[in-house]
CSV table of C-alpha atoms in Angstrom, one decimal:
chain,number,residue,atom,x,y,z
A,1,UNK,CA,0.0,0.0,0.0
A,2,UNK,CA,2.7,2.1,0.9
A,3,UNK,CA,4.4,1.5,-2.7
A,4,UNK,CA,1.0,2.4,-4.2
A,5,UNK,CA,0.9,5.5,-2.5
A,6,UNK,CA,4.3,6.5,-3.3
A,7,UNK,CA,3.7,6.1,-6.9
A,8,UNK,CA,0.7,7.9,-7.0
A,9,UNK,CA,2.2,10.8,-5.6
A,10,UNK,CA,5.1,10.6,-8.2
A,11,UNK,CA,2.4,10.5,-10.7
A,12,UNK,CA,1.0,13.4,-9.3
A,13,UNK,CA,4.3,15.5,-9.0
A,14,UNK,CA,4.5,14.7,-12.8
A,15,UNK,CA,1.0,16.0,-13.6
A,16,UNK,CA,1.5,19.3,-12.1
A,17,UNK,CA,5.0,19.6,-13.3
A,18,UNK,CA,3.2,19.4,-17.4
A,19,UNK,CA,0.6,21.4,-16.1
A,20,UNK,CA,3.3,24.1,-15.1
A,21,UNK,CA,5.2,23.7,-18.2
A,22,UNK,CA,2.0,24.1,-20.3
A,23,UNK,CA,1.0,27.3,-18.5
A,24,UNK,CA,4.3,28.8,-19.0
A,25,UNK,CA,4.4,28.4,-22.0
A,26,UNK,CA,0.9,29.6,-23.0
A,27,UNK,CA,1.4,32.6,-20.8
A,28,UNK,CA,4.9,33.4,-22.7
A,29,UNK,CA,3.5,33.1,-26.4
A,30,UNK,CA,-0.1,35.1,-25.0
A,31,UNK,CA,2.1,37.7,-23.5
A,32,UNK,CA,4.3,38.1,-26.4
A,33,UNK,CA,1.6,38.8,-28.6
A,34,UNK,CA,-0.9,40.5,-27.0
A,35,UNK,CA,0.9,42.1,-23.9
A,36,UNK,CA,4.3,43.5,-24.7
A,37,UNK,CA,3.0,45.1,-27.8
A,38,UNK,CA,0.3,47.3,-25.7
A,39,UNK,CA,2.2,47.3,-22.3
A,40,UNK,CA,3.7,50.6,-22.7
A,41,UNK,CA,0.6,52.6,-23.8
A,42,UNK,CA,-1.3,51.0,-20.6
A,43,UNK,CA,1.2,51.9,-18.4
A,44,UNK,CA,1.6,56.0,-19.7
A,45,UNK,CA,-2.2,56.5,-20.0
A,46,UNK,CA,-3.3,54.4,-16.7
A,47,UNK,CA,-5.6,52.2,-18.9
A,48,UNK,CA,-6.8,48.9,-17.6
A,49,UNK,CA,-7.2,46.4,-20.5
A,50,UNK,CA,-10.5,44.6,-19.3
A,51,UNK,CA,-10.9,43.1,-22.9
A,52,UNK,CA,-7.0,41.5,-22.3
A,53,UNK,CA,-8.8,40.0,-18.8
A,54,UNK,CA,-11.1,38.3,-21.0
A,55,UNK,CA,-9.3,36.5,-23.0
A,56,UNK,CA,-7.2,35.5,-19.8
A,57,UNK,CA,-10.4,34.2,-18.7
A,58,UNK,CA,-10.7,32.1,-21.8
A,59,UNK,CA,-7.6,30.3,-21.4
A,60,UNK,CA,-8.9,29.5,-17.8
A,61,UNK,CA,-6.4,31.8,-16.1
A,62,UNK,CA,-9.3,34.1,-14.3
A,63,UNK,CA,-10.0,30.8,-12.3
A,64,UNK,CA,-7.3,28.6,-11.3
A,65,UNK,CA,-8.0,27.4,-8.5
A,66,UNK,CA,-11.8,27.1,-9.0
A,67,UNK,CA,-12.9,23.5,-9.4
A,68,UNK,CA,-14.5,22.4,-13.2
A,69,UNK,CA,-17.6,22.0,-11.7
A,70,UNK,CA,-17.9,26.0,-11.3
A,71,UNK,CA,-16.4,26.5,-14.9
A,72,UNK,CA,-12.5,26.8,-13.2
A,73,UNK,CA,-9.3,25.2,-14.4
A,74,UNK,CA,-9.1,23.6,-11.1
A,75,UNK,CA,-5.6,23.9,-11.1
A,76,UNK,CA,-3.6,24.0,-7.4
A,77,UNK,CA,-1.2,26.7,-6.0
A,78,UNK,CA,1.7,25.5,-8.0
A,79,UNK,CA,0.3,25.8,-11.2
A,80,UNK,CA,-1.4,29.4,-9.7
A,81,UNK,CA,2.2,30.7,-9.0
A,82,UNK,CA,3.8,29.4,-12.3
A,83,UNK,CA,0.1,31.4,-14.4
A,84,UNK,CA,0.8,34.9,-12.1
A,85,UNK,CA,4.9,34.8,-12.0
A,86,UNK,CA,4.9,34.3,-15.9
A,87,UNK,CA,2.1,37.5,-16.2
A,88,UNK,CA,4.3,39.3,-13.9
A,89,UNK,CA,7.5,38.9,-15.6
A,90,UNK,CA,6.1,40.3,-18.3
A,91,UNK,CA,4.2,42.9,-16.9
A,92,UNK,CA,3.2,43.4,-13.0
A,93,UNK,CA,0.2,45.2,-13.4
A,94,UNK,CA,-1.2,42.2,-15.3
A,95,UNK,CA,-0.2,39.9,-12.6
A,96,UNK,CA,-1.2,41.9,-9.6
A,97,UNK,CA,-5.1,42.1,-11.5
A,98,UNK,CA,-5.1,38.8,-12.4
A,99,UNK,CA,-4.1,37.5,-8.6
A,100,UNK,CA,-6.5,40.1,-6.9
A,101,UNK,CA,-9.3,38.5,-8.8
A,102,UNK,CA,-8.5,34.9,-8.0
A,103,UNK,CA,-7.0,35.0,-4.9
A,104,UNK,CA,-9.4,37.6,-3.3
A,105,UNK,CA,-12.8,38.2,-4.8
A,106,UNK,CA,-13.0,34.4,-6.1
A,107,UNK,CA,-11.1,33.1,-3.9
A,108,UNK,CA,-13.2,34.4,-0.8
A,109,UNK,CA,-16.2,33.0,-1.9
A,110,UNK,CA,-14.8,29.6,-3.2
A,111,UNK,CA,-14.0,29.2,0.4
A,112,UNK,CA,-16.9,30.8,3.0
A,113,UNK,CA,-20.0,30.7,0.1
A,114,UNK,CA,-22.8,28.3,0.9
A,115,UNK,CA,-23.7,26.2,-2.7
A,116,UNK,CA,-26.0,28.2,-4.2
A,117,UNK,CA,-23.8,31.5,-3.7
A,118,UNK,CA,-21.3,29.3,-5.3
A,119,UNK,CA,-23.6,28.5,-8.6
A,120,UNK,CA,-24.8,31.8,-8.6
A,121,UNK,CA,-20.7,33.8,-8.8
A,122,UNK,CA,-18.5,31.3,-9.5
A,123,UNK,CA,-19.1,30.7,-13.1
A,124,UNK,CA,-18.9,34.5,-13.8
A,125,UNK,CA,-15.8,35.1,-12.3
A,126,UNK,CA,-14.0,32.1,-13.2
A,127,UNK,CA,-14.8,32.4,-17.3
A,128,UNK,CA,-13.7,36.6,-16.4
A,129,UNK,CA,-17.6,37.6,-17.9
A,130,UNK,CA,-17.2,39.3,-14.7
A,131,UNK,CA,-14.1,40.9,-12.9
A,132,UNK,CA,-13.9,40.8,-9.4
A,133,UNK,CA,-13.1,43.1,-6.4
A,134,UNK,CA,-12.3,42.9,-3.0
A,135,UNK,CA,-12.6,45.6,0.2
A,136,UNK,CA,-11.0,45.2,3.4
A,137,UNK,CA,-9.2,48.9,3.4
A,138,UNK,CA,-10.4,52.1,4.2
A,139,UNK,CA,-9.3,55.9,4.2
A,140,UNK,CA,-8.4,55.6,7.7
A,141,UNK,CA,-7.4,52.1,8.2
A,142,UNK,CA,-5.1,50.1,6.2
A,143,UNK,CA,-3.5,47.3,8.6
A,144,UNK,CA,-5.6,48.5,11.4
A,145,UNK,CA,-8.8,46.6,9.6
A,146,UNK,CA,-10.7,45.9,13.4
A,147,UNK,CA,-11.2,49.8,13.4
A,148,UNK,CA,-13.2,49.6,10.0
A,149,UNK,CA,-16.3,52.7,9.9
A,150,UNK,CA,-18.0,51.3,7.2
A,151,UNK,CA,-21.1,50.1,8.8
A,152,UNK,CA,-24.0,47.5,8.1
A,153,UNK,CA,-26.9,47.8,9.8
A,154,UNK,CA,-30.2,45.2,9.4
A,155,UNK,CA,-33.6,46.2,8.1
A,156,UNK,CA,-35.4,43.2,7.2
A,157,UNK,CA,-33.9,41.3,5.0
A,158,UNK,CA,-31.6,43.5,4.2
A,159,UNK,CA,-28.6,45.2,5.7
A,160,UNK,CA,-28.1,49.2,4.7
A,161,UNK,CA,-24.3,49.8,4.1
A,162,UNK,CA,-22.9,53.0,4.3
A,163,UNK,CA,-19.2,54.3,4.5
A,164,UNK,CA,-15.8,53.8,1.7
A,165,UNK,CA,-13.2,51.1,1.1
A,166,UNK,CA,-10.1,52.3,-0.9
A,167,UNK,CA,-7.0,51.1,-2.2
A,168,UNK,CA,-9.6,49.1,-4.3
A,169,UNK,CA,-7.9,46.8,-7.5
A,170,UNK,CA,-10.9,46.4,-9.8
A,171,UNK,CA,-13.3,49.1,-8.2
A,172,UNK,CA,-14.3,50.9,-11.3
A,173,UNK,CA,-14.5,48.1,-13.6
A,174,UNK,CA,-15.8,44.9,-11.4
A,175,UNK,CA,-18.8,44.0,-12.1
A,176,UNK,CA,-19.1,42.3,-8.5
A,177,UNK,CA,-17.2,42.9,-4.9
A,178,UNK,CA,-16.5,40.9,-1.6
A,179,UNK,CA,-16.7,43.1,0.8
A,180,UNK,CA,-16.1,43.4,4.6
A,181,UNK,CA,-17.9,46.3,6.8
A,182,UNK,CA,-18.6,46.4,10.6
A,183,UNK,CA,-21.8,44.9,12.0
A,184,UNK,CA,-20.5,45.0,15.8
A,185,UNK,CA,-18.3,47.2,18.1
A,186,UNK,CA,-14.9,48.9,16.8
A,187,UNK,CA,-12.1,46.9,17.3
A,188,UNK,CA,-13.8,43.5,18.0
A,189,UNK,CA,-12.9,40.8,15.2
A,190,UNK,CA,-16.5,39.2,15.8
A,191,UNK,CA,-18.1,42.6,14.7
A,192,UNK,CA,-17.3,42.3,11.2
A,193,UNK,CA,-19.5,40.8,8.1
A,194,UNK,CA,-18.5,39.9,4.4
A,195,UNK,CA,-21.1,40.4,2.1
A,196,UNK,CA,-20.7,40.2,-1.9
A,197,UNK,CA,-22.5,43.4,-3.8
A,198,UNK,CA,-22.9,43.5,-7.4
A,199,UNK,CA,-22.2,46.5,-9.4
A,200,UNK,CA,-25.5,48.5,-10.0
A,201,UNK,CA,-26.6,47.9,-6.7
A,202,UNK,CA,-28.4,51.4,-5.7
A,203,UNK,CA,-26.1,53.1,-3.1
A,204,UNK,CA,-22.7,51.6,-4.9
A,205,UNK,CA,-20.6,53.1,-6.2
A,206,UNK,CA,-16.7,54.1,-7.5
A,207,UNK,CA,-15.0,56.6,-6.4
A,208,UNK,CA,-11.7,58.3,-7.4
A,209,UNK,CA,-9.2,56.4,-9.1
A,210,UNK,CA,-5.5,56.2,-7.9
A,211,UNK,CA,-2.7,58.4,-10.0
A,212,UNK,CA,-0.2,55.7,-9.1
A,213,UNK,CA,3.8,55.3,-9.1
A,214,UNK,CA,3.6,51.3,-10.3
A,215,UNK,CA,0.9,48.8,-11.4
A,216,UNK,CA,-0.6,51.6,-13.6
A,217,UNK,CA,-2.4,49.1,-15.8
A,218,UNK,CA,-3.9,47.9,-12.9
A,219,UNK,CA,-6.7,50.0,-11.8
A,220,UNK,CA,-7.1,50.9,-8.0
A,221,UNK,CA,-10.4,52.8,-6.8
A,222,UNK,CA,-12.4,53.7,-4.0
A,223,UNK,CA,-15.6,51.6,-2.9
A,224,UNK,CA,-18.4,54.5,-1.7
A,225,UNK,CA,-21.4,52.7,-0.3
A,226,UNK,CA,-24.6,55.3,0.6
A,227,UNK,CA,-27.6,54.0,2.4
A,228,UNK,CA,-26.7,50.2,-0.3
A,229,UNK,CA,-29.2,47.8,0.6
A,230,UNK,CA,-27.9,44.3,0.3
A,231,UNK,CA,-30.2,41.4,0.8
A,232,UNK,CA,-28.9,39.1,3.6
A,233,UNK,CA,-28.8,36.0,1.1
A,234,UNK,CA,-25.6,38.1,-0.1
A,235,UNK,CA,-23.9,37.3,2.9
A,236,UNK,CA,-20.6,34.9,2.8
A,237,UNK,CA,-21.0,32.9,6.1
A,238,UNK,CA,-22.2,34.2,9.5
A,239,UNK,CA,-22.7,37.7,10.8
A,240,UNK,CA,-19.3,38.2,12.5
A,241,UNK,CA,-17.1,35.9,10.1
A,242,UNK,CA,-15.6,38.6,8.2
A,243,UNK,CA,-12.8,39.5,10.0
A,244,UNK,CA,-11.8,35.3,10.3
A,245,UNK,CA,-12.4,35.2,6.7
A,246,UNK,CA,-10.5,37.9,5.5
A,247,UNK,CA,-6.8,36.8,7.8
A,248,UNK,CA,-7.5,33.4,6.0
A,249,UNK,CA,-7.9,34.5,2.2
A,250,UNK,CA,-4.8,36.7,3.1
A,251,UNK,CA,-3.1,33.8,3.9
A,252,UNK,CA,-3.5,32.7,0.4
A,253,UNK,CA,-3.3,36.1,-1.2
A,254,UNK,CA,0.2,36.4,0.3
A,255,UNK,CA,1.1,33.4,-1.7
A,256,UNK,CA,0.0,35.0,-5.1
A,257,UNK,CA,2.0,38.2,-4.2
A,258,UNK,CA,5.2,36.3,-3.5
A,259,UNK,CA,4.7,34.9,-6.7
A,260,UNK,CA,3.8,38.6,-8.5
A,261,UNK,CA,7.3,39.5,-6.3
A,262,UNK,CA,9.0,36.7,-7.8
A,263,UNK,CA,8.2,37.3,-11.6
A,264,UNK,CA,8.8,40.5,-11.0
A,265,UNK,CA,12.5,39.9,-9.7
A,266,UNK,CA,13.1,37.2,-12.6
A,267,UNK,CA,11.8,39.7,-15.5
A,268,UNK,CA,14.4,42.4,-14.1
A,269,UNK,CA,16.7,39.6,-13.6
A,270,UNK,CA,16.8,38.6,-16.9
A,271,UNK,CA,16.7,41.9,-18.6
A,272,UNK,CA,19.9,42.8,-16.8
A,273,UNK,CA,21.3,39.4,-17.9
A,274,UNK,CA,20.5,40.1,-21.6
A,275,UNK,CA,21.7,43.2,-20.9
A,276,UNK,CA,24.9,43.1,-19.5
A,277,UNK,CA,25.9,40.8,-22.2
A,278,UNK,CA,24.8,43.3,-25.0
A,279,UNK,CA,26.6,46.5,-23.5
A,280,UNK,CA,29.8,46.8,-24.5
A,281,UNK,CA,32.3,49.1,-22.1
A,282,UNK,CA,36.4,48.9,-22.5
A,283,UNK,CA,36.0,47.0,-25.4
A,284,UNK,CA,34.3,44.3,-23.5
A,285,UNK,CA,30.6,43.3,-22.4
A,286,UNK,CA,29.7,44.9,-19.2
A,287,UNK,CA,29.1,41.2,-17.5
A,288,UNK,CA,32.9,40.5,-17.9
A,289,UNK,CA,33.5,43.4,-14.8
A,290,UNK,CA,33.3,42.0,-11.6
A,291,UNK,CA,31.5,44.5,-10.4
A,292,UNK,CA,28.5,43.6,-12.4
A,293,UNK,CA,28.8,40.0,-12.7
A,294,UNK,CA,28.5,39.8,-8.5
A,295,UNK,CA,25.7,42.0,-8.7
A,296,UNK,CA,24.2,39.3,-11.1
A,297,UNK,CA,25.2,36.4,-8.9
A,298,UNK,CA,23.5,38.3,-5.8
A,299,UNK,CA,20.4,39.3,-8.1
A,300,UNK,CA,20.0,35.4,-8.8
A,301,UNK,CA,20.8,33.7,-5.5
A,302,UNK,CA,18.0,36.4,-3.9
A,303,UNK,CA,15.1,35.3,-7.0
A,304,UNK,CA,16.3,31.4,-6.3
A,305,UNK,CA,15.9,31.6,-2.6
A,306,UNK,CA,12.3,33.6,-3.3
A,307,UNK,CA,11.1,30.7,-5.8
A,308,UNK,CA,11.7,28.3,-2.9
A,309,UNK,CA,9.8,30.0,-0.6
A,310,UNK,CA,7.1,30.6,-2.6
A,311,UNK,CA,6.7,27.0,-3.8
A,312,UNK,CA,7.3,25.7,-0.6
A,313,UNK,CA,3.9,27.5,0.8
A,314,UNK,CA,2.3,26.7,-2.6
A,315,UNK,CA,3.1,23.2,-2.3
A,316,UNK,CA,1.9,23.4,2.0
A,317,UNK,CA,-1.6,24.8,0.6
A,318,UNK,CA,-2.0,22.1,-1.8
A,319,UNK,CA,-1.5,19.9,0.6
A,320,UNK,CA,-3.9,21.6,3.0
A,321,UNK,CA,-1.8,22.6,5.5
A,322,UNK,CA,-1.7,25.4,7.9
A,323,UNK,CA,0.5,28.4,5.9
A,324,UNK,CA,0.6,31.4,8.0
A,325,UNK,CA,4.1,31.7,8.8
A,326,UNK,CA,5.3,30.5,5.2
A,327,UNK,CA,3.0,32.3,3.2
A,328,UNK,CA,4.1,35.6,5.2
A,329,UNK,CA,7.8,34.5,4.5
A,330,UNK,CA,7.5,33.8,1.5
A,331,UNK,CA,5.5,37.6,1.2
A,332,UNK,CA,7.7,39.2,3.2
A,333,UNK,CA,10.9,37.6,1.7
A,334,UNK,CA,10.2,37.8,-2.5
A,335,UNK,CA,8.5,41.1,-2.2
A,336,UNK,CA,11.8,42.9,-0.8
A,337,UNK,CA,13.9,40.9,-3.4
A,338,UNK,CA,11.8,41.9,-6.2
A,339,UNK,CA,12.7,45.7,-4.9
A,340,UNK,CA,16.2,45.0,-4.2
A,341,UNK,CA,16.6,43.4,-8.3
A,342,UNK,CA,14.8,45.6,-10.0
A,343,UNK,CA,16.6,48.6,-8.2
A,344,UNK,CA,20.1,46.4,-9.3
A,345,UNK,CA,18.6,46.6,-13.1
A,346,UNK,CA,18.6,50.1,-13.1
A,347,UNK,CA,21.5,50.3,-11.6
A,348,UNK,CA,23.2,47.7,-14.6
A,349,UNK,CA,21.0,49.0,-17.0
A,350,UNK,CA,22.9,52.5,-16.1
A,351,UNK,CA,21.3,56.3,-17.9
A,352,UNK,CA,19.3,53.8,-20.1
A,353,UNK,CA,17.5,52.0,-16.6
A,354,UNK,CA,16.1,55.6,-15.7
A,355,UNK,CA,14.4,55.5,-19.5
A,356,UNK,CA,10.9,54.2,-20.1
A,357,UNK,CA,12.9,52.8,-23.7
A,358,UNK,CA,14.3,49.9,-21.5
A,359,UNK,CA,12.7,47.6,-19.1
A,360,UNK,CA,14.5,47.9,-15.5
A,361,UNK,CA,12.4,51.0,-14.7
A,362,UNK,CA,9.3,49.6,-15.0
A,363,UNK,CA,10.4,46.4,-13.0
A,364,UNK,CA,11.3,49.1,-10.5
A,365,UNK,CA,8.4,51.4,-10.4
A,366,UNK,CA,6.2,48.0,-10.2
A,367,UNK,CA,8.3,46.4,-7.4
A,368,UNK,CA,7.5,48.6,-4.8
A,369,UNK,CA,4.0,47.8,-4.3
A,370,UNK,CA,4.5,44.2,-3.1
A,371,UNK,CA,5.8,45.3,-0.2
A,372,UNK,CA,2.9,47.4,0.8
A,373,UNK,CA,0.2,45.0,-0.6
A,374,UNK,CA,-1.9,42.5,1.2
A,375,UNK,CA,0.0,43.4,4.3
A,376,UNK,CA,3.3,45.6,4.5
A,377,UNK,CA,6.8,44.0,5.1
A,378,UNK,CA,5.9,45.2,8.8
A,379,UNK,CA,2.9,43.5,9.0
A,380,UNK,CA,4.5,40.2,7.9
A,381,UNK,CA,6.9,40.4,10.7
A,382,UNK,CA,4.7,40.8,13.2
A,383,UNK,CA,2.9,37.3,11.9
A,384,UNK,CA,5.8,35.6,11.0
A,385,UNK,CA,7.3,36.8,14.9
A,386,UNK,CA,3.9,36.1,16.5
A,387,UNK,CA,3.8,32.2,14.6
A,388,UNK,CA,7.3,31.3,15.8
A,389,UNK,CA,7.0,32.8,19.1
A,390,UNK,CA,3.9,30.8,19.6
């Protein structure tokens, strides 16, 4: 029995490792031809490409890890890293979109929705005929989410919300969002409820968009909700579980940004490689100085040690494990490199890295985010401290 087992799982290992090697792939050629050629107009003019989210969608990418029965790939984390680091090589903005609509939006309700709520989203958002959005953030609270003041109070069947999220991916241009407001007292994590609100929804409504450094493509805006009524058969789960639900989809979202951090790092990574071998100082390329060749061999030890990280909590939440610690590593760890290569491109790529004609300063405007995201670089010390001191 044991020998059975062992085989299966070698059989396993080898199914994920095509299914990885095919979504590479595919996400190479589609990017090629219908990314790189637009990226730069997207980026200058702020414009998010909801048509390229469709086709994403059609090659199953809008939901991953959403089972077939729902209309999903129903793919596992490993294959989700391989589908966002690829995007995010290529372009960040593209990844961070596509992870914030699987990992947060869908992925909330794939976990806490009751069956119907299920048959009644899923299918949308996994085919991308709708985009999704998530709100946990407000104005006036960011990591400090227990002190939320948007507010849901019951009437009937329905519950009247009224208040802002911001810092929104998705909130002009999703067509449905997941989110969290307060139903109990400030500061208590039983006094918070998820609820999913579709767009046109009296009382909903976007606010200003963001005029951002990085992820330009990707479009962040405010969430304003004034006097919404939401029928209670939009609730995810229980009054009270929205707090609880939210740490655990961020335990999973941190995943998907390691893995935006990490294609990040590799694209700058291998545009300084390219590059270094192209420029020509003294007669020579600029890889044969020391110098820059150590630079490269710290830029690609720090990616290699990210990608371990980062498929070692993929692999944990696969196999259903408990990945609070190593999803906040593996955060907290790629998101720094990713800033720490893509500032070492610019610096290789020299006066050219400060042009928008090469790559590094994209890679470097793009970076920054993934620290901040999901949870700052502070905030995943404080879990990864508070798990090992436990």
């Amino acid at each position: 029995m044991e020998m059975l087992d062992t085989i299966n799982e070698e059989e396993e290992k080898h199914i994920v490792q095509e299914n990885q090697a095919m979504i590479a792939k595919m996400v190479r050629d589609f990017g090629a031809k219908e990314i790189v050629p637009n990226m730069r107009k997207w980026d200058d003019t702020q414009e998010f490409p909801v048509a390229l989210f469709k086709k994403l969608g059609e090659l199953g990418l809008m939901g991953v890890l959403v089972p077939q029965a729902y209309g999903g790939s129903g793919f596992g984390y490993k294959e989700y890293v391989t589908a966002i680091s690829e995007l995010s090589k290529i372009d960040g903005s593209i990844g961070l979109s596509m992870a914030a609509h699987n990992s947060l939006c869908t992925g909330h309700i794939l976990q806490f929705a009751n069956e119907a709520q299920k048959k009644r989203w899923l299918p949308k958002l996994a085919t991308a005929e709708w985009i999704g959005a998530w709100g946990l953030t407000e104005p006036n609270t960011g990591s400090d989410a227990g002190n939320m003041r948007t507010t849901a109070k019951k009437e009937g069947d329905y519950y009247i919300i009224n208040g802002a999220k911001n810092f929104i991916t998705h909130g002009l241009s999703g067509n449905v969002a997941v989110v969290i407001v307060r139903t109990g007292e400030i500061g208590d994590s039983r006094g918070m409820t998820t609820f999913v609100i579709e767009k046109g929804t009296e009382g909903f409504s976007a606010g200003r968009k963001e005029d951002k450094l990085g992820m330009r493509a990707s479009e962040t805006t405010e969430l304003i909700f004034n006097n919404c009524a939401v029928h209670q058969d939009n609730m995810l789960g229980q009054v009270g579980d929205g707090f609880i639900q939210a740490m655990k989809v961020l335990d999973g979202g941190r995943i998907s940004i390691a893995a935006l951090s990490l294609g990040i790092a590799q694209g700058a990574l291998d545009a300084s490689l390219k590059y270094s071998k192209e420029r020509h100082q003294f007669n020579k390329p600029i890889s044969d100085f020391q110098g820059i060749s150590f630079k490269l061999a710290d830029m690609a030890t720090k990616v290699e040690a990210a990608s371990l990280l980062t498929y070692r909590s993929a692999d944990m939440k696969d196999r259903g494990l408990n990945v609070t610690k190593e999803s906040a590593m593996a955060k907290y760890y790629a998101s720094e490199v990713a800033v720490e290569v893509s500032t070492e491109a610019v610096q290789i790529f020299g006066g050219y890295g400060y042009t928008k004609d090469y790559p590094a300063e994209k890679y470097y405007r793009d970076a920054k985010l993934c620290t901040i995201g999901e949870g700052t670089s502070e905030i995943q010390k404080l879990v990864i401290a508070r798990e090992i001191l436990k």
